[in-house]
Structures are given as structure tokens and as C-alpha cells.
PDB file of C-alpha atoms in Angstrom:
ATOM      1  CA  UNK A  19      42.752  18.838 -35.017  1.00  0.00           C
ATOM      2  CA  UNK A  20      41.854  21.333 -37.700  1.00  0.00           C
ATOM      3  CA  UNK A  21      38.528  21.895 -35.934  1.00  0.00           C
ATOM      4  CA  UNK A  22      40.289  22.767 -32.653  1.00  0.00           C
ATOM      5  CA  UNK A  23      42.457  25.298 -34.460  1.00  0.00           C
ATOM      6  CA  UNK A  24      39.439  26.933 -36.108  1.00  0.00           C
ATOM      7  CA  UNK A  25      37.518  27.126 -32.815  1.00  0.00           C
ATOM      8  CA  UNK A  26      40.476  28.743 -31.036  1.00  0.00           C
ATOM      9  CA  UNK A  27      40.987  31.192 -33.873  1.00  0.00           C
ATOM     10  CA  UNK A  28      37.307  32.172 -33.741  1.00  0.00           C
ATOM     11  CA  UNK A  29      37.455  32.804 -30.016  1.00  0.00           C
ATOM     12  CA  UNK A  30      40.589  34.950 -30.420  1.00  0.00           C
ATOM     13  CA  UNK A  31      38.961  36.994 -33.190  1.00  0.00           C
ATOM     14  CA  UNK A  32      35.801  37.501 -31.111  1.00  0.00           C
ATOM     15  CA  UNK A  33      37.811  38.558 -28.075  1.00  0.00           C
ATOM     16  CA  UNK A  34      39.767  41.134 -30.080  1.00  0.00           C
ATOM     17  CA  UNK A  35      36.807  42.524 -32.022  1.00  0.00           C
ATOM     18  CA  UNK A  36      34.391  42.939 -29.123  1.00  0.00           C
ATOM     19  CA  UNK A  37      35.270  45.754 -26.729  1.00  0.00           C
ATOM     20  CA  UNK A  38      35.913  44.655 -23.199  1.00  0.00           C
ATOM     21  CA  UNK A  39      33.092  45.517 -20.861  1.00  0.00           C
ATOM     22  CA  UNK A  40      34.765  47.361 -18.053  1.00  0.00           C
ATOM     23  CA  UNK A  41      32.475  48.488 -15.312  1.00  0.00           C
ATOM     24  CA  UNK A  42      33.127  51.635 -13.418  1.00  0.00           C
ATOM     25  CA  UNK A  43      33.219  50.969  -9.683  1.00  0.00           C
ATOM     26  CA  UNK A  44      31.205  54.086  -8.880  1.00  0.00           C
ATOM     27  CA  UNK A  45      28.329  53.078 -11.155  1.00  0.00           C
ATOM     28  CA  UNK A  46      28.412  49.517  -9.837  1.00  0.00           C
ATOM     29  CA  UNK A  47      27.990  50.741  -6.308  1.00  0.00           C
ATOM     30  CA  UNK A  48      25.283  53.143  -7.371  1.00  0.00           C
ATOM     31  CA  UNK A  49      23.282  50.281  -8.875  1.00  0.00           C
ATOM     32  CA  UNK A  50      22.934  48.667  -5.462  1.00  0.00           C
ATOM     33  CA  UNK A  51      21.972  51.890  -3.650  1.00  0.00           C
ATOM     34  CA  UNK A  52      18.356  52.075  -4.760  1.00  0.00           C
ATOM     35  CA  UNK A  53      15.398  53.364  -2.840  1.00  0.00           C
ATOM     36  CA  UNK A  54      15.228  55.026   0.508  1.00  0.00           C
ATOM     37  CA  UNK A  55      16.032  53.282   3.733  1.00  0.00           C
ATOM     38  CA  UNK A  56      13.177  52.732   6.134  1.00  0.00           C
ATOM     39  CA  UNK A  57      13.516  53.146   9.883  1.00  0.00           C
ATOM     40  CA  UNK A  58      12.288  50.457  12.250  1.00  0.00           C
ATOM     41  CA  UNK A  59       9.386  52.641  13.366  1.00  0.00           C
ATOM     42  CA  UNK A  60       8.305  53.270   9.766  1.00  0.00           C
ATOM     43  CA  UNK A  61       8.547  49.536   9.024  1.00  0.00           C
ATOM     44  CA  UNK A  62       6.398  48.686  12.053  1.00  0.00           C
ATOM     45  CA  UNK A  63       3.878  51.399  11.211  1.00  0.00           C
ATOM     46  CA  UNK A  64       3.619  50.268   7.570  1.00  0.00           C
ATOM     47  CA  UNK A  65       2.756  46.678   8.509  1.00  0.00           C
ATOM     48  CA  UNK A  66       0.490  47.725  11.351  1.00  0.00           C
ATOM     49  CA  UNK A  67      -1.448  50.014   8.990  1.00  0.00           C
ATOM     50  CA  UNK A  68      -1.641  47.243   6.379  1.00  0.00           C
ATOM     51  CA  UNK A  69      -3.113  44.671   8.760  1.00  0.00           C
ATOM     52  CA  UNK A  70      -5.499  47.202  10.347  1.00  0.00           C
ATOM     53  CA  UNK A  71      -7.267  47.835   7.029  1.00  0.00           C
ATOM     54  CA  UNK A  72     -10.915  46.852   7.297  1.00  0.00           C
ATOM     55  CA  UNK A  73     -11.291  45.641   3.693  1.00  0.00           C
ATOM     56  CA  UNK A  74      -8.639  42.887   3.747  1.00  0.00           C
ATOM     57  CA  UNK A  75      -9.672  39.460   2.565  1.00  0.00           C
ATOM     58  CA  UNK A  76      -7.998  36.123   3.254  1.00  0.00           C
ATOM     59  CA  UNK A  77      -5.649  36.384   0.310  1.00  0.00           C
ATOM     60  CA  UNK A  78      -4.430  39.845   1.332  1.00  0.00           C
ATOM     61  CA  UNK A  79      -3.816  38.747   4.913  1.00  0.00           C
ATOM     62  CA  UNK A  80      -1.816  35.715   3.761  1.00  0.00           C
ATOM     63  CA  UNK A  81       0.148  37.856   1.289  1.00  0.00           C
ATOM     64  CA  UNK A  82       0.988  40.331   4.056  1.00  0.00           C
ATOM     65  CA  UNK A  83       2.045  37.550   6.425  1.00  0.00           C
ATOM     66  CA  UNK A  84       4.238  35.973   3.739  1.00  0.00           C
ATOM     67  CA  UNK A  85       5.841  39.321   2.993  1.00  0.00           C
ATOM     68  CA  UNK A  86       6.410  39.989   6.700  1.00  0.00           C
ATOM     69  CA  UNK A  87       7.880  36.549   7.279  1.00  0.00           C
ATOM     70  CA  UNK A  88      10.263  37.064   4.354  1.00  0.00           C
ATOM     71  CA  UNK A  89      12.207  39.644   6.341  1.00  0.00           C
ATOM     72  CA  UNK A  90      15.072  38.584   8.570  1.00  0.00           C
ATOM     73  CA  UNK A  91      13.466  39.640  11.842  1.00  0.00           C
ATOM     74  CA  UNK A  92      10.979  38.674  14.505  1.00  0.00           C
ATOM     75  CA  UNK A  93       8.026  41.079  14.203  1.00  0.00           C
ATOM     76  CA  UNK A  94       7.179  43.396  17.075  1.00  0.00           C
ATOM     77  CA  UNK A  95       4.214  42.370  19.262  1.00  0.00           C
ATOM     78  CA  UNK A  96       2.139  45.330  18.011  1.00  0.00           C
ATOM     79  CA  UNK A  97       2.491  44.051  14.420  1.00  0.00           C
ATOM     80  CA  UNK A  98       1.580  40.529  15.524  1.00  0.00           C
ATOM     81  CA  UNK A  99      -1.457  41.871  17.388  1.00  0.00           C
ATOM     82  CA  UNK A 100      -2.595  43.550  14.165  1.00  0.00           C
ATOM     83  CA  UNK A 101      -2.012  40.277  12.270  1.00  0.00           C
ATOM     84  CA  UNK A 102      -4.063  38.296  14.800  1.00  0.00           C
ATOM     85  CA  UNK A 103      -6.885  40.853  14.668  1.00  0.00           C
ATOM     86  CA  UNK A 104      -6.873  40.622  10.865  1.00  0.00           C
ATOM     87  CA  UNK A 105      -7.060  36.815  11.110  1.00  0.00           C
ATOM     88  CA  UNK A 106     -10.067  37.027  13.421  1.00  0.00           C
ATOM     89  CA  UNK A 107     -11.677  39.717  11.248  1.00  0.00           C
ATOM     90  CA  UNK A 108     -11.664  37.284   8.313  1.00  0.00           C
ATOM     91  CA  UNK A 109     -12.761  34.527  10.746  1.00  0.00           C
ATOM     92  CA  UNK A 110      -9.714  32.301  10.208  1.00  0.00           C
ATOM     93  CA  UNK A 111      -8.784  30.839  13.589  1.00  0.00           C
ATOM     94  CA  UNK A 112      -6.441  28.282  12.021  1.00  0.00           C
ATOM     95  CA  UNK A 113      -4.398  31.013  10.334  1.00  0.00           C
ATOM     96  CA  UNK A 114      -4.037  32.819  13.663  1.00  0.00           C
ATOM     97  CA  UNK A 115      -2.668  29.658  15.294  1.00  0.00           C
ATOM     98  CA  UNK A 116      -0.352  29.078  12.319  1.00  0.00           C
ATOM     99  CA  UNK A 117       0.986  32.609  12.747  1.00  0.00           C
ATOM    100  CA  UNK A 118       1.889  31.746  16.341  1.00  0.00           C
ATOM    101  CA  UNK A 119       3.494  28.469  15.225  1.00  0.00           C
ATOM    102  CA  UNK A 120       5.514  30.317  12.591  1.00  0.00           C
ATOM    103  CA  UNK A 121       6.479  32.898  15.208  1.00  0.00           C
ATOM    104  CA  UNK A 122       7.951  30.165  17.395  1.00  0.00           C
ATOM    105  CA  UNK A 123       9.870  28.835  14.401  1.00  0.00           C
ATOM    106  CA  UNK A 124      11.016  32.354  13.487  1.00  0.00           C
ATOM    107  CA  UNK A 125      12.451  32.859  16.990  1.00  0.00           C
ATOM    108  CA  UNK A 126      14.787  29.925  16.356  1.00  0.00           C
ATOM    109  CA  UNK A 127      16.973  28.781  19.209  1.00  0.00           C
ATOM    110  CA  UNK A 128      16.552  32.048  21.143  1.00  0.00           C
ATOM    111  CA  UNK A 129      14.393  30.684  23.960  1.00  0.00           C
ATOM    112  CA  UNK A 130      13.859  34.070  25.617  1.00  0.00           C
ATOM    113  CA  UNK A 131      12.184  35.767  22.626  1.00  0.00           C
ATOM    114  CA  UNK A 132       9.079  33.591  22.141  1.00  0.00           C
ATOM    115  CA  UNK A 133       7.893  33.681  25.791  1.00  0.00           C
ATOM    116  CA  UNK A 134       8.356  37.465  25.864  1.00  0.00           C
ATOM    117  CA  UNK A 135       6.321  37.935  22.670  1.00  0.00           C
ATOM    118  CA  UNK A 136       3.557  35.644  23.978  1.00  0.00           C
ATOM    119  CA  UNK A 137       3.566  37.583  27.261  1.00  0.00           C
ATOM    120  CA  UNK A 138       3.148  40.835  25.322  1.00  0.00           C
ATOM    121  CA  UNK A 139       0.387  39.294  23.171  1.00  0.00           C
ATOM    122  CA  UNK A 140      -1.498  37.724  26.100  1.00  0.00           C
ATOM    123  CA  UNK A 141      -4.138  40.533  26.343  1.00  0.00           C
ATOM    124  CA  UNK A 142      -4.762  40.379  22.580  1.00  0.00           C
ATOM    125  CA  UNK A 143      -4.985  36.583  22.646  1.00  0.00           C
ATOM    126  CA  UNK A 144      -7.502  36.735  25.513  1.00  0.00           C
ATOM    127  CA  UNK A 145      -9.522  39.457  23.756  1.00  0.00           C
ATOM    128  CA  UNK A 146      -9.738  37.463  20.517  1.00  0.00           C
ATOM    129  CA  UNK A 147     -10.114  34.021  22.114  1.00  0.00           C
ATOM    130  CA  UNK A 148      -7.026  32.592  20.433  1.00  0.00           C
ATOM    131  CA  UNK A 149      -5.090  29.787  22.084  1.00  0.00           C
ATOM    132  CA  UNK A 150      -1.353  29.353  21.748  1.00  0.00           C
ATOM    133  CA  UNK A 151      -0.033  26.205  20.048  1.00  0.00           C
ATOM    134  CA  UNK A 152       1.175  24.983  23.459  1.00  0.00           C
ATOM    135  CA  UNK A 153      -2.334  25.319  24.928  1.00  0.00           C
ATOM    136  CA  UNK A 154      -3.723  23.345  21.994  1.00  0.00           C
ATOM    137  CA  UNK A 155      -1.073  20.628  22.328  1.00  0.00           C
ATOM    138  CA  UNK A 156       0.489  21.425  18.955  1.00  0.00           C
ATOM    139  CA  UNK A 157       3.987  21.928  20.322  1.00  0.00           C
ATOM    140  CA  UNK A 158       4.711  18.190  20.150  1.00  0.00           C
ATOM    141  CA  UNK A 159       3.994  15.630  17.432  1.00  0.00           C
ATOM    142  CA  UNK A 160       0.777  13.670  17.852  1.00  0.00           C
ATOM    143  CA  UNK A 161       2.502  10.345  18.417  1.00  0.00           C
ATOM    144  CA  UNK A 162       5.329  11.776  20.521  1.00  0.00           C
ATOM    145  CA  UNK A 163       7.145   9.343  22.760  1.00  0.00           C
ATOM    146  CA  UNK A 164       9.962  10.243  25.068  1.00  0.00           C
ATOM    147  CA  UNK A 165      13.386   9.212  23.853  1.00  0.00           C
ATOM    148  CA  UNK A 166      14.989   6.315  25.709  1.00  0.00           C
ATOM    149  CA  UNK A 167      18.083   8.458  26.079  1.00  0.00           C
ATOM    150  CA  UNK A 168      16.101  11.034  28.082  1.00  0.00           C
ATOM    151  CA  UNK A 169      14.785   8.529  30.660  1.00  0.00           C
TER     152      UNK A 169
END
């Protein structure tokens, strides 16, 4: 009981001795307004320039893809074409196919986006000799069986 009284007295003394930290609303808002905003065209151009660099190695390409995939958007076909060219430049066919698989996942339940992007990428895919996951049979699990409820 005496201990509880001492603990409460200590907390009251600390609260009265330490000044209250009151934050000014204007400075709080200013803290979140850092950096310049980038337009969509500048964003696209930045990633396209990054993936078109001739001296990229496998680690740089993967880092760029991870950074690109971290944004809440589906990349434009011209960015994806640059990514696929970078994958072929480092001779990593599997990474190129994984990019297409991740693209399908990134499109989510919007069924009209993925076919449009593949349609736009078709000349690049033909030029580089890259197959889509559907052409390789990777769109279904290996041991896929039709559900009895779909019969």
C-alpha cells in the first residue's frame, strides 16, 4: 500500500516538473511535407532510364524491380519493356518470367489490365523471345485438378 502511494506520488511529481510537449500544428504538418512531388511522366522516365543503363548487374536489376513493385501502381508497359530488356541483357530468363508473374499478381482482380499490358508488351516479348507464364503453363498449379463444384 505504501509502495502504491510512493509510485503515484513519483508520477505526479514527474508530470508537474517536466514541461508538457505541445506540438504546433503548423510544424507537424510541415514535417510530413518533405521533398518535391514527382509527376507520372517523371516517374516513368526515371525508372525507364534506370533499367536502360548498360552497366546494370543482376543485383541492380532485382533492386530496381523490388523498388518499382513497392509502389502502389501497375507499371506502364514502357517501364516493363525496359525491365524485360534489362533481364535479357543480364541473361536471366527466369527473372523476366517472374516479372510477368508478379505483374499478373499486381493487377489483382482487375481482369482488363493484365491482358492490355501483355498486348502492349507483345512486340517486346517477341523481340526478346520471352514467353508469358500462360504460354509456359505456369498460370495453374502443377497438380491442378478441376473442382467438383465446377463440373
